[in-house]
Short mmCIF file of C-alpha atoms and ligand atoms in Angstrom, two decimals:
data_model
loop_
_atom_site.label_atom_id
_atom_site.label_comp_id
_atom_site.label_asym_id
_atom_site.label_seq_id
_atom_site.Cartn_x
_atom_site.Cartn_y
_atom_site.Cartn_z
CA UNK A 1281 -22.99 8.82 66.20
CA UNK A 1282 -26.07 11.45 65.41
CA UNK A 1283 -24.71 12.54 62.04
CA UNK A 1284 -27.20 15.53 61.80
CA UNK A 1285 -25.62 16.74 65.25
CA UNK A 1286 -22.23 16.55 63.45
CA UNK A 1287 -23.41 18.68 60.72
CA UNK A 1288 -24.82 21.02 63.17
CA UNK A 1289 -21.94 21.92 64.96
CA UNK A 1290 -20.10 22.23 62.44
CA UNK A 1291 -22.60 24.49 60.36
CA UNK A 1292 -22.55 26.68 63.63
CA UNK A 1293 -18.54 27.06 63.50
CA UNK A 1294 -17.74 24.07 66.50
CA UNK A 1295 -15.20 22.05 65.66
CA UNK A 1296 -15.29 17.78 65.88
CA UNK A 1297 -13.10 15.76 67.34
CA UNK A 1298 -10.58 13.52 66.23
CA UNK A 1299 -12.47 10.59 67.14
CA UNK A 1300 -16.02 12.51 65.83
CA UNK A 1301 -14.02 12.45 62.25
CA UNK A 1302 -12.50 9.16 62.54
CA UNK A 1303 -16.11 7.20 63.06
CA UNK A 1304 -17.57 9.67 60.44
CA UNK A 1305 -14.99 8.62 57.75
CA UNK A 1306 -15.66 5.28 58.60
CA UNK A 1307 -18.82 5.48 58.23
CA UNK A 1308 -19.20 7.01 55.34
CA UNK A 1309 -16.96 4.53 54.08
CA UNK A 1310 -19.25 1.34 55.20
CA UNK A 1311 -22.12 3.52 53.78
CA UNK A 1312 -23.65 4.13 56.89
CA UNK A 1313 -24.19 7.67 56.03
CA UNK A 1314 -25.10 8.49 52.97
CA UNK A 1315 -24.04 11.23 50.16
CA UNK A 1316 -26.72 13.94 51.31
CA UNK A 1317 -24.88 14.21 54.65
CA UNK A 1318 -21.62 14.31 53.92
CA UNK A 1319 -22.70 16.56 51.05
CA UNK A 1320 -24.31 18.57 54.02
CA UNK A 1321 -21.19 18.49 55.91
CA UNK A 1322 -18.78 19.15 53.57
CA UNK A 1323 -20.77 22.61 52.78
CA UNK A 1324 -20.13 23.34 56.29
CA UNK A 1325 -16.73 22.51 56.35
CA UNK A 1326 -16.33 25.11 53.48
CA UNK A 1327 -18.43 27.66 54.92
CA UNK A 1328 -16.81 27.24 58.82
CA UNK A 1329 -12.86 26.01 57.62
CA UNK A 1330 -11.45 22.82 59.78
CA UNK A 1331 -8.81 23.60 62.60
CA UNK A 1332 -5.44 22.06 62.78
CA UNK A 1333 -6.38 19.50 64.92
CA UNK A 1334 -9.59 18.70 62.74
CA UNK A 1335 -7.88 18.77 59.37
CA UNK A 1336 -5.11 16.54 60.58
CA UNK A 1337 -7.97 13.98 62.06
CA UNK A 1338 -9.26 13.76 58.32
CA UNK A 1339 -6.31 13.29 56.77
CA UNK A 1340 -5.65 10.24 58.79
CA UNK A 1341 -9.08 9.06 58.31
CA UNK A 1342 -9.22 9.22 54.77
CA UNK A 1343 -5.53 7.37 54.57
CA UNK A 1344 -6.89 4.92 57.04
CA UNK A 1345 -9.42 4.15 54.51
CA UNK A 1346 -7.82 2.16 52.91
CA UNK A 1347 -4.58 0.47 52.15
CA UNK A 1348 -0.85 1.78 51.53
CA UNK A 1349 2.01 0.95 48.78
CA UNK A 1350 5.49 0.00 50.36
CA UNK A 1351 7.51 0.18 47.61
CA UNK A 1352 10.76 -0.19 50.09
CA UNK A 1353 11.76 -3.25 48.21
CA UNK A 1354 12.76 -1.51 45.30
CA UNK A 1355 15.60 0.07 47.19
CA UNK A 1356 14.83 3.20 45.05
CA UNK A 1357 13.46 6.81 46.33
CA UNK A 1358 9.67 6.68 45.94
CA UNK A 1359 8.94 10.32 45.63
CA UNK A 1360 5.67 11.50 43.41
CA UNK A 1361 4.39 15.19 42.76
CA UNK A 1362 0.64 16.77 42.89
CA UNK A 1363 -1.07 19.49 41.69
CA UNK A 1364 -3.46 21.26 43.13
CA UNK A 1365 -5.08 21.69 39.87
CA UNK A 1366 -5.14 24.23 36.63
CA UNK A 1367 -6.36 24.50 33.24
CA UNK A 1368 -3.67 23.24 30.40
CA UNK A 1369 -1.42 21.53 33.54
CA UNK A 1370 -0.26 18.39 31.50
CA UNK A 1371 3.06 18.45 34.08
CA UNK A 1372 2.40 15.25 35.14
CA UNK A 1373 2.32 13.16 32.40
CA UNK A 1374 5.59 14.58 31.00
CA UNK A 1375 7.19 14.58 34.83
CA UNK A 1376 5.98 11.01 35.70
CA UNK A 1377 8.16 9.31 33.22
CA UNK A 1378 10.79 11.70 32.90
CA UNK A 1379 11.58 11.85 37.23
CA UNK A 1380 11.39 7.61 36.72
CA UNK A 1381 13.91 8.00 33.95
CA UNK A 1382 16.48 9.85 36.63
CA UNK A 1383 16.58 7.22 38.88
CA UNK A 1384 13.33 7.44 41.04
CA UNK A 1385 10.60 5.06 41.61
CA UNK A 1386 7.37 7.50 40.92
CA UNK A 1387 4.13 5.82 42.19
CA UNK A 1388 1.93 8.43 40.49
CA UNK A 1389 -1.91 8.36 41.79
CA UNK A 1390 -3.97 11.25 40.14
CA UNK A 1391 -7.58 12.72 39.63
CA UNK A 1392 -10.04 13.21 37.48
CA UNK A 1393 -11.06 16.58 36.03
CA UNK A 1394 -12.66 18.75 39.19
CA UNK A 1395 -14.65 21.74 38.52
CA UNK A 1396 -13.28 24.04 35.95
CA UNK A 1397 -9.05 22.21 35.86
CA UNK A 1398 -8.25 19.19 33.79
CA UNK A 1399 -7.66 15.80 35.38
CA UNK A 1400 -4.68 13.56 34.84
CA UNK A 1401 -6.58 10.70 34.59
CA UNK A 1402 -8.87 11.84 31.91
CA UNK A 1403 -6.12 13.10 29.95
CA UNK A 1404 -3.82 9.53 30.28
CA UNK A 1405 -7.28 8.15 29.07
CA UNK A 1406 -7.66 9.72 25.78
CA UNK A 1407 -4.55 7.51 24.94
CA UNK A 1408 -6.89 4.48 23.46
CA UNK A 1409 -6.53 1.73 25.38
CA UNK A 1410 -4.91 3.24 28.42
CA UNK A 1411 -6.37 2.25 32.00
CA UNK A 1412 -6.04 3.70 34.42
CA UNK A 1413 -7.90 1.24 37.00
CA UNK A 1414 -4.84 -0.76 38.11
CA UNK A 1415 -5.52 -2.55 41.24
CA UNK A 1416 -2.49 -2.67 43.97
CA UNK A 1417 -0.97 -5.67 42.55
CA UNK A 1418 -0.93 -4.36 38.90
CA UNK A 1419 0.21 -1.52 40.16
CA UNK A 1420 3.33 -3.18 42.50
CA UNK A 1421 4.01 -5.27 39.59
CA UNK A 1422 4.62 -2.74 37.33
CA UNK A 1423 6.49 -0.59 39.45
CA UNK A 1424 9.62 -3.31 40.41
CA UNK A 1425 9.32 -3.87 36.36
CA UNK A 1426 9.42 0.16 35.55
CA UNK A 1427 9.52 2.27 38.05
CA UNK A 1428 6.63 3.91 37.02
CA UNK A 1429 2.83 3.83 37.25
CA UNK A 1430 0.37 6.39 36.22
CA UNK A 1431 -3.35 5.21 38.02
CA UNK A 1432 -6.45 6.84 39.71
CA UNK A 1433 -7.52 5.58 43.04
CA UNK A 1434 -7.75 1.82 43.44
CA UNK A 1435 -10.37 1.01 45.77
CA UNK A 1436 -7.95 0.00 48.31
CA UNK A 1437 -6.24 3.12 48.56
CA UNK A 1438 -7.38 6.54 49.69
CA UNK A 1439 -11.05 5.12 49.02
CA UNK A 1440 -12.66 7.86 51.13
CA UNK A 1441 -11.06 10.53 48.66
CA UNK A 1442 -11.98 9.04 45.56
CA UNK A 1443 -15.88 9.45 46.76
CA UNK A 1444 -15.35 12.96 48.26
CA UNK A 1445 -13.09 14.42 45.76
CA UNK A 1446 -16.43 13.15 43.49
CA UNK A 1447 -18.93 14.47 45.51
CA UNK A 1448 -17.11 18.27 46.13
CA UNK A 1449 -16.95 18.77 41.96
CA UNK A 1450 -20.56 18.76 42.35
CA UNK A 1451 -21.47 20.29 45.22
CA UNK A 1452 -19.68 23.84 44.99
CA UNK A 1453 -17.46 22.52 47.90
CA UNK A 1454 -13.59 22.18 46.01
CA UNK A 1455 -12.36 25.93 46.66
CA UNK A 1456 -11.29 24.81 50.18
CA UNK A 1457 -8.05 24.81 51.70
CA UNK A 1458 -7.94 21.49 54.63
CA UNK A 1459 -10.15 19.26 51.65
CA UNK A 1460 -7.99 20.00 49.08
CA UNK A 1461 -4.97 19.25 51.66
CA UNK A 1462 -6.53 16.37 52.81
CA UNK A 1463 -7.59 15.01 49.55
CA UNK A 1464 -4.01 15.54 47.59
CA UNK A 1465 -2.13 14.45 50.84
CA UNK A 1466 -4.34 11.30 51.50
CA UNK A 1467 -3.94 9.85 47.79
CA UNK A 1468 -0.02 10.55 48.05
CA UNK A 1469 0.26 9.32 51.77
CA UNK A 1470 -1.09 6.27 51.11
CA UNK A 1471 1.77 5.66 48.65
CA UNK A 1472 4.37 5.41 50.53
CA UNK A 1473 6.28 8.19 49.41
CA UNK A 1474 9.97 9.26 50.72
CA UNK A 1475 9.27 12.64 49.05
CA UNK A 1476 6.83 14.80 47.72
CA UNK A 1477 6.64 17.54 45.65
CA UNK A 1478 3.73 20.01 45.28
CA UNK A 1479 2.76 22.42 42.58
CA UNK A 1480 0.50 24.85 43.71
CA UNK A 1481 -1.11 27.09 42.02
CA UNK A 1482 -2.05 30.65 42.25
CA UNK A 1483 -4.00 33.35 39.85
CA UNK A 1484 -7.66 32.96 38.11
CA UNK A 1485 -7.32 29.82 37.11
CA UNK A 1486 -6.64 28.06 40.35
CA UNK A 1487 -8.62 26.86 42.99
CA UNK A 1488 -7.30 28.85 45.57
CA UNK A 1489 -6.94 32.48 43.66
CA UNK A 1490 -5.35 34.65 46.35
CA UNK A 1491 -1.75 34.30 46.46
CA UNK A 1492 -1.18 34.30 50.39
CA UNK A 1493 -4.21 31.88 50.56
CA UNK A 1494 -2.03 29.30 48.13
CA UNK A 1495 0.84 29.86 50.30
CA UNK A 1496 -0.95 28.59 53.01
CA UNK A 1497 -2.52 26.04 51.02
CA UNK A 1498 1.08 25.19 50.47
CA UNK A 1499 2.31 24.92 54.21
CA UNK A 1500 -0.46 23.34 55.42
CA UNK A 1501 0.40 20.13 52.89
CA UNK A 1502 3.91 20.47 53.80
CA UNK A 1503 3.15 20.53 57.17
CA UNK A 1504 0.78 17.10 56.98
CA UNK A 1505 3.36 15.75 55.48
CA UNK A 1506 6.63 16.44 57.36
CA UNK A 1507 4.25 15.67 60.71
CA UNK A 1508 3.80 11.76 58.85
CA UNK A 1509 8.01 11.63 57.67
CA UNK A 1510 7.30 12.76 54.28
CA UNK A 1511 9.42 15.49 53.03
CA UNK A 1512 7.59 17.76 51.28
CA UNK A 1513 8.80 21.06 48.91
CA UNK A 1514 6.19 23.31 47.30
CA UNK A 1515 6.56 25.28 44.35
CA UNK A 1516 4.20 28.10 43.91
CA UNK A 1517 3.29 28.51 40.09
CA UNK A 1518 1.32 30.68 37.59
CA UNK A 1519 -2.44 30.11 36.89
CA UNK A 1520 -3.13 32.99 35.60
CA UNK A 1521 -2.76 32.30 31.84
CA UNK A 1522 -3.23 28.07 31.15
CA UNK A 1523 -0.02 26.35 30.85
CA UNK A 1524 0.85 25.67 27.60
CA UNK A 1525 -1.48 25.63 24.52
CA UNK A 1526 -3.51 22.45 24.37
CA UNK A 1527 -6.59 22.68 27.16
CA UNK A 1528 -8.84 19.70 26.75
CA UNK A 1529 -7.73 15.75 27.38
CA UNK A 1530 -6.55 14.16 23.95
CA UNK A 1531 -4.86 18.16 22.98
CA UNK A 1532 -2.88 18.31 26.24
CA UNK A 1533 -2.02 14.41 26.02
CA UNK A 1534 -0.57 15.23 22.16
CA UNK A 1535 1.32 18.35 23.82
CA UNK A 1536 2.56 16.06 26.67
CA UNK A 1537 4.45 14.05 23.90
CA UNK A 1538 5.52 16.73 22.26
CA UNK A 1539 7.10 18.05 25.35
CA UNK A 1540 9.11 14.54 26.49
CA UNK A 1541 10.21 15.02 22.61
CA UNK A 1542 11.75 17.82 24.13
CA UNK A 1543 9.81 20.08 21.66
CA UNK A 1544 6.74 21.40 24.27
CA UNK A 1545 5.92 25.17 24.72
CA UNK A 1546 8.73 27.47 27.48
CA UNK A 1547 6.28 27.35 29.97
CA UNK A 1548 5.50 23.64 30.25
CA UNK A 1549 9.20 22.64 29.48
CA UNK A 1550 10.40 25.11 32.07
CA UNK A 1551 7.95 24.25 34.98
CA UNK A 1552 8.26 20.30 34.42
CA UNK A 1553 12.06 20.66 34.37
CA UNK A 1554 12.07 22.59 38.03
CA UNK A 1555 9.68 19.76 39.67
CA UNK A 1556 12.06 17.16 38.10
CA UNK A 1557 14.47 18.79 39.81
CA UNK A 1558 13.31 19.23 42.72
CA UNK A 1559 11.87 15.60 42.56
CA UNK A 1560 15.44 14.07 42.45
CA UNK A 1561 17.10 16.14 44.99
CA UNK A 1562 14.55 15.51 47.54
CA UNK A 1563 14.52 11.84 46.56
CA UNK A 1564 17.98 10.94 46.65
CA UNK A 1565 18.77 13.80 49.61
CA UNK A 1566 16.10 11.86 51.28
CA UNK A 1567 17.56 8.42 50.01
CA UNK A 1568 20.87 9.09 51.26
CA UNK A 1569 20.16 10.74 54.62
CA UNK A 1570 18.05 7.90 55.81
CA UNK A 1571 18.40 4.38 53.60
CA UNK A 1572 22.04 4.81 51.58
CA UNK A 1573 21.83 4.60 48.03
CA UNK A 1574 19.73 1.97 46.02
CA UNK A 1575 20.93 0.85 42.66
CA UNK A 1576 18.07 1.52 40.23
CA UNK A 1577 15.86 -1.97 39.13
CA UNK A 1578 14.50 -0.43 36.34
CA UNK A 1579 16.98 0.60 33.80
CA UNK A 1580 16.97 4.22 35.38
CA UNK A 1581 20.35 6.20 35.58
CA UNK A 1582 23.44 5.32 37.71
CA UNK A 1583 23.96 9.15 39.18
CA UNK A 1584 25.52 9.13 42.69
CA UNK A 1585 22.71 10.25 45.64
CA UNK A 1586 23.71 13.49 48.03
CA UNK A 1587 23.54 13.85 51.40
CA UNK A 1588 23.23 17.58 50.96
CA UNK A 1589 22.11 19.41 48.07
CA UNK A 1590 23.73 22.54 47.48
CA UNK A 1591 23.41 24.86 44.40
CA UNK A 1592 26.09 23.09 41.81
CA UNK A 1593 24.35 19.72 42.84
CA UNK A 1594 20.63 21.41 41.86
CA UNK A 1595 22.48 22.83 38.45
CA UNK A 1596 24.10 18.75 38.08
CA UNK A 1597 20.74 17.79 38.66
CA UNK A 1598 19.13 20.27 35.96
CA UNK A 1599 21.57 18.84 33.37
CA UNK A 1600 20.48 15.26 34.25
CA UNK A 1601 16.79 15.83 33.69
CA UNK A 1602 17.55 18.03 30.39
CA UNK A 1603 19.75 14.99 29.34
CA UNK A 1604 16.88 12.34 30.02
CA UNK A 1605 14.59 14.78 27.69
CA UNK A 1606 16.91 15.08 24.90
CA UNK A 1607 18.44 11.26 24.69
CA UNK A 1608 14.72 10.31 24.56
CA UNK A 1609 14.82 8.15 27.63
CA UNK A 1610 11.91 9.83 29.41
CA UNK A 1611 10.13 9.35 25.97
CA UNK A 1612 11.10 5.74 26.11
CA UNK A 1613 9.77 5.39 29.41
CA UNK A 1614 6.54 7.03 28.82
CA UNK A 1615 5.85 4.98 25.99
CA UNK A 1616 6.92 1.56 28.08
CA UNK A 1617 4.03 2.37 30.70
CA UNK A 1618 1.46 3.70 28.16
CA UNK A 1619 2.28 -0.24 26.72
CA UNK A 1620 2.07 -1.80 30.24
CA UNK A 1621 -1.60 0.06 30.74
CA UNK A 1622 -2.86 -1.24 28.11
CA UNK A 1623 -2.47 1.83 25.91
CA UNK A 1624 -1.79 2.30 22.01
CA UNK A 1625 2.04 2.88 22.41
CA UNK A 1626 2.36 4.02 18.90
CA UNK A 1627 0.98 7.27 19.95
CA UNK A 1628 4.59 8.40 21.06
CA UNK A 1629 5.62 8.56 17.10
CA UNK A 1630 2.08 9.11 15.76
CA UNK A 1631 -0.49 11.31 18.23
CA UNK A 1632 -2.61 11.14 15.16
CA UNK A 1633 -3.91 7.78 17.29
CA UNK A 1634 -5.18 10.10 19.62
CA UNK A 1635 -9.01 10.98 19.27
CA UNK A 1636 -9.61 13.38 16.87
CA UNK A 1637 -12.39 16.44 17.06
CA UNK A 1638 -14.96 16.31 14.67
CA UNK A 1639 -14.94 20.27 14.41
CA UNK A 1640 -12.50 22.33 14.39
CA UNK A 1641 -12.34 26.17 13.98
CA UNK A 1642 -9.48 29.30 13.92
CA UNK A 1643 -10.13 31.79 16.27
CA UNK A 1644 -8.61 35.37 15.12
CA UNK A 1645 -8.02 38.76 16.78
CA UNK A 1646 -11.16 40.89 16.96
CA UNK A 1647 -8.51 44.04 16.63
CA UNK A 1648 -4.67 44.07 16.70
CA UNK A 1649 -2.64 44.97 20.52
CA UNK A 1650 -0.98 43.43 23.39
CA UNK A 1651 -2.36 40.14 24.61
CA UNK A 1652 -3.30 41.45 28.28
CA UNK A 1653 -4.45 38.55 29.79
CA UNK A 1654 -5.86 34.72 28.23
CA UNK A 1655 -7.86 33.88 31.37
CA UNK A 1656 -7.59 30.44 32.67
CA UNK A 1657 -10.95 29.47 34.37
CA UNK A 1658 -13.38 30.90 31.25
CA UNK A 1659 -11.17 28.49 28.89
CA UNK A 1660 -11.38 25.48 31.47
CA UNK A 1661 -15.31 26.22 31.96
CA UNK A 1662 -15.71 26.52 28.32
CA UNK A 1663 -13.84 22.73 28.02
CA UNK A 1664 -16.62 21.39 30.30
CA UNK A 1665 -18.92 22.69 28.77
CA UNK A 1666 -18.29 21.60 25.42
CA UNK A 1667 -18.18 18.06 26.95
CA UNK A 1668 -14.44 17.67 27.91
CA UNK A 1669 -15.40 17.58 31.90
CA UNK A 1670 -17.93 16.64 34.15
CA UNK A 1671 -20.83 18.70 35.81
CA UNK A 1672 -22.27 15.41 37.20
CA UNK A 1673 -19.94 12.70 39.30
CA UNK A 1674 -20.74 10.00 36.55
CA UNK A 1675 -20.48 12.13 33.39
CA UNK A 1676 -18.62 10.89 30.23
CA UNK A 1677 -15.63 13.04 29.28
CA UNK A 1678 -15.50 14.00 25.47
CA UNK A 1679 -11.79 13.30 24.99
CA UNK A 1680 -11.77 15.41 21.77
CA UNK A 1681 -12.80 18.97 22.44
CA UNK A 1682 -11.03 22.01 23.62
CA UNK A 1683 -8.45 24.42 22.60
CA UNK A 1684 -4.94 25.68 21.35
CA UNK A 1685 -4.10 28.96 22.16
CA UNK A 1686 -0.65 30.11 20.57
CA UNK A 1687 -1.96 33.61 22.26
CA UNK A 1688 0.21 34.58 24.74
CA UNK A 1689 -0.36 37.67 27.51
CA UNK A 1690 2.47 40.10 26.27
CA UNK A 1691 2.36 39.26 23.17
CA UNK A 1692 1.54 42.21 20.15
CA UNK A 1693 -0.89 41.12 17.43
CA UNK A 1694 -2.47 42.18 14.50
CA UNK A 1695 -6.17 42.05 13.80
CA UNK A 1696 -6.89 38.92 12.34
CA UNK A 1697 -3.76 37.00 13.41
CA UNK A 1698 -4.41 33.21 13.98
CA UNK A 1699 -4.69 33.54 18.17
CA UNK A 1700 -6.47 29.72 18.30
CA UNK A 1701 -7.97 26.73 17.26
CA UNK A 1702 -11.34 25.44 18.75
CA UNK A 1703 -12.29 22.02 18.79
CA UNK A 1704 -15.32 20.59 19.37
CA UNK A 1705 -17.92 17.89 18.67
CA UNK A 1706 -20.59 19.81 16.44
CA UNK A 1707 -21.08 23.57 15.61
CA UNK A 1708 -22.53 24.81 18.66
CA UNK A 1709 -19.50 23.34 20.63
CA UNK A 1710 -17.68 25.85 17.58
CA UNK A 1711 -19.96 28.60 18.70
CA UNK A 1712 -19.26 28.01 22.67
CA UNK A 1713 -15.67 27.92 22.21
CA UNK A 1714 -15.60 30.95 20.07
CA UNK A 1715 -17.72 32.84 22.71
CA UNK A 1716 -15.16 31.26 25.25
CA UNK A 1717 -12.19 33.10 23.65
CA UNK A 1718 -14.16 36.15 22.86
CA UNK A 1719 -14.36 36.70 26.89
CA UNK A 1720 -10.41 34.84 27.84
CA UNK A 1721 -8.62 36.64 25.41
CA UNK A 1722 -8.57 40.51 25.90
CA UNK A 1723 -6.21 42.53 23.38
CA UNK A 1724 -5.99 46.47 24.22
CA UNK A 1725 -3.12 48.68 24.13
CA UNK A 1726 -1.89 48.51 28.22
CA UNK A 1727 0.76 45.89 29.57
CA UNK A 1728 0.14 42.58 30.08
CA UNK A 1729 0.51 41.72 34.00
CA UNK A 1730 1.53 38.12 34.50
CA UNK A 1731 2.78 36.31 37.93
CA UNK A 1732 6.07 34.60 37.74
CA UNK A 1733 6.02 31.26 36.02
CA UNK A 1734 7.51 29.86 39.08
CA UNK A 1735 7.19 32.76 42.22
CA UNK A 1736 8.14 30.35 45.54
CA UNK A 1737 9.97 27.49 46.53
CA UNK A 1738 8.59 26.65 49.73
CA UNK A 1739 9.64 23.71 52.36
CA UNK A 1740 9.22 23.65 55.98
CA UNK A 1741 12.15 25.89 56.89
CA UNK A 1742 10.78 29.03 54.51
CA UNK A 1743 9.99 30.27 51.57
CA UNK A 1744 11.90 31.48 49.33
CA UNK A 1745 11.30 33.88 46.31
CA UNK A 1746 11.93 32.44 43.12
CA UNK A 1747 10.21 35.19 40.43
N1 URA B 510 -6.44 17.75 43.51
C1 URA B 510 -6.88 16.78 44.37
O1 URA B 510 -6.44 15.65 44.35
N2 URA B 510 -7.81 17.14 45.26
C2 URA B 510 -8.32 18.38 45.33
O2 URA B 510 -9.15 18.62 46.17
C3 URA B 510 -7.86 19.37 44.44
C4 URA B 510 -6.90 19.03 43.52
#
């Protein structure tokens, strides 16, 4: 294989073959080509796009990589959810424990914070004590014993993505539609998953800005994974304002709890309640169609599985998930794995274990208005900057720093109404965040435009307009 030749064509818009991509991956994997080329590559790759055929080769490469879970055992629905990444998403660590809590087994493998978005894994590790490192076993183990586990890529699975997904947060190279589909599909492939559900984002603050572009961001994941047997719904969702208040790791991990208290922000609450939703219907739809039901190992809940979901199931469904938030068994749960990782699983009554900022400042209305817009990617850029994310692969994350914005677009205020809180490690982290908020928040006298929380449901058959 002449590597340079690879890069080559692919600079000049040719495509490589399945095989070219297979040997590639597997060399890269061995080590036999090294970072600069792949770097090399990847830039072309963004610049030129991947076809079908191409993207498809990857994918399999990068699963290939390494090993897989089979979690059949457990005679419960394995189904997990990905995002494609946003600034105040905390979904995931309410939505892991509360989709276990229904009944499912939910073999969650996340990232680490990419470019300007927050990474689950950095956030899960602000809890002190938490790993995140499970190996395969750990990971198994915990699952028959929970039905949950929260962990980054082990080295045996998806290894190939782990080094890439690294590489591309430095390298300009994330805003791409086939790696982001390969990366997110490889990680959840490799699980063993009988369903997966995908939040993807749209607006400023995502990675793919243009709404028709995350729509087919969206289908081309769907359509990797129906091709492998793994049923796959999108929902499209808004990144045009962050989710929730808390941006930065230890603030969105305390607004996480706060949520599986059942006492988060409308946004988060309403967004992790519809991929609950849909987590259970396509696990159990799934379940039923093809393996009959499984009695749940882990203590989840006893609710019969459907063959067919139609709209009073999805509302029966709805009620379950609310009911697992307010009985505080999705809290219960949470806490159980935070114990099993190794975390401090007090922090479920007291966050105050959480890290703490050293600095911490309100941010006020310059004049009074409308709240037209609190834009996403300024506040996540601002976050690494002030130390809460990486601008080199093998950068410590500042757990502490970030923001709350109560601000909301729409909103009216009054000059010098409480619109934040910055936190940060010294003053000029105070001053960065301040000058942050001074360019995300703009307050004039127009309307506030804002996408639909949730705009699409999308599965292979269609989409379908939700806001
Ligand atoms: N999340 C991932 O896992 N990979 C990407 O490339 C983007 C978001």
């Amino acid at each position: 294989m002449f590597v340079p030749g690879l890069i080559e064509r692919k600079r000049d818009g040719g495509a490589l073959t399945p095989g070219e991509w297979r040997d590639l991956v597997g060399a890269y994997h061995t080590g036999a080509v090294p970072d600069y080329q792949m770097a090399a590559l990847l830039m072309a790759v963004f610049l030129r796009g991947m076809t079908r055929e191409e993207t498809a080769a990857l994918l399999d490469a990068m699963v290939d990589s390494g090993r897989r879970l089979d979690l059949g055992h457990l005679g419960l629905p394995v189904v997990d959810k990905h995002s494609t990444g946003g600034v105040g998403d905390k979904v995931s660590l309410v939505l892991a424990p509360l989709a276990a809590a229904c009944g499912l087994a939910v073999p969650m493998m996340s990232g680490r914070g990419l470019g300007h978005t927050g990474g689950t894994l950095d956030k899960l590790e602000s809890i002190p004590g938490f790993r995140t490192g499970l190996s395969l076993d750990e990971t198994m183990a915990q699952m028959a014993k929970l039905g949950v586990a929260m962990i980054g890529q082990t080295p045996e699975i998806a290894p190939v993505d782990k080094r890439l997904y690294a590489m591309r947060d430095v390298t300009a190279t994330v805003e791409c539609i086939p790696l982001i589909a390969c990366s997110i599909m490889s990680k959840k492939l490799a699980e063993g998953l009988t369903g997966l559900v995908l939040d993807v984002k749209q607006g400023s603050g995502a990675f793919i800005t243009d709404a028709a572009k995350s729509l087919e961001l969206a289908q081309t994941m769907i359509r990797l994974g129906e091709d492998r047997g793994c049923p796959t719904v999108a929902l499209l969702t808004a990144m045009d304002r962050p989710l929730g208040r808390a941006c930065g790791n230890a603030l969105e991990a305390e607004e996480a709890i706060m949520a599986l208290r059942g006492e988060g922000p409308e946004d988060l609450m309403e967004e992790t309640v519809a991929e609950a939703v849909e987590m259970v219907v396509l696990g159990r739809t799934n379940a039923s169609a093809h393996r009959g039901t499984g009695a749940p190992a882990h203590g989840g809940t006893d609710a019969p599985t459907h063959r067919r979901t139609d709209v009073a199931d999805r509302a029966a469904v709805e009620k379950e998930v609310r009911a697992a938030l307010s009985s505080g068994r999705a809290a219960e749960k949470f806490q159980q794995m935070v114990e099993a990782q190794g975390g401090n699983p007090a922090v479920l009554e007291d966050p105050s274990v959480l890290p703490q900022a050293k600095e911490v400042e309100v941010y006020c209305a310059p004049r009074g208005g409308t709240v037209l817009r609190v834009e996403p990617r300024t506040i996540g850029r601002a976050v690494v900057e002030m130390g809460g994310g990486r601008t080199k692969s093998d950068d410590a994350v500042d757990p502490t720093v970030g923001f709350v914005i109560t601000a909301r677009p729409g909103q009216t205020v009054h000059a010098s109404e409480p619109l934040a809180s910055i936190f940060a490690k010294d003053a000029a982290g105070i001053a960065l965040g301040r000058r942050a908020l001074d360019l995300a928040v703009e307050i004039g006298d127009g309307k506030a435009e804002m996408l639909p929380l949730i705009a699409a449901r999308v599965t292979a058959g269609g989409v379908e307009m939700l806001g």
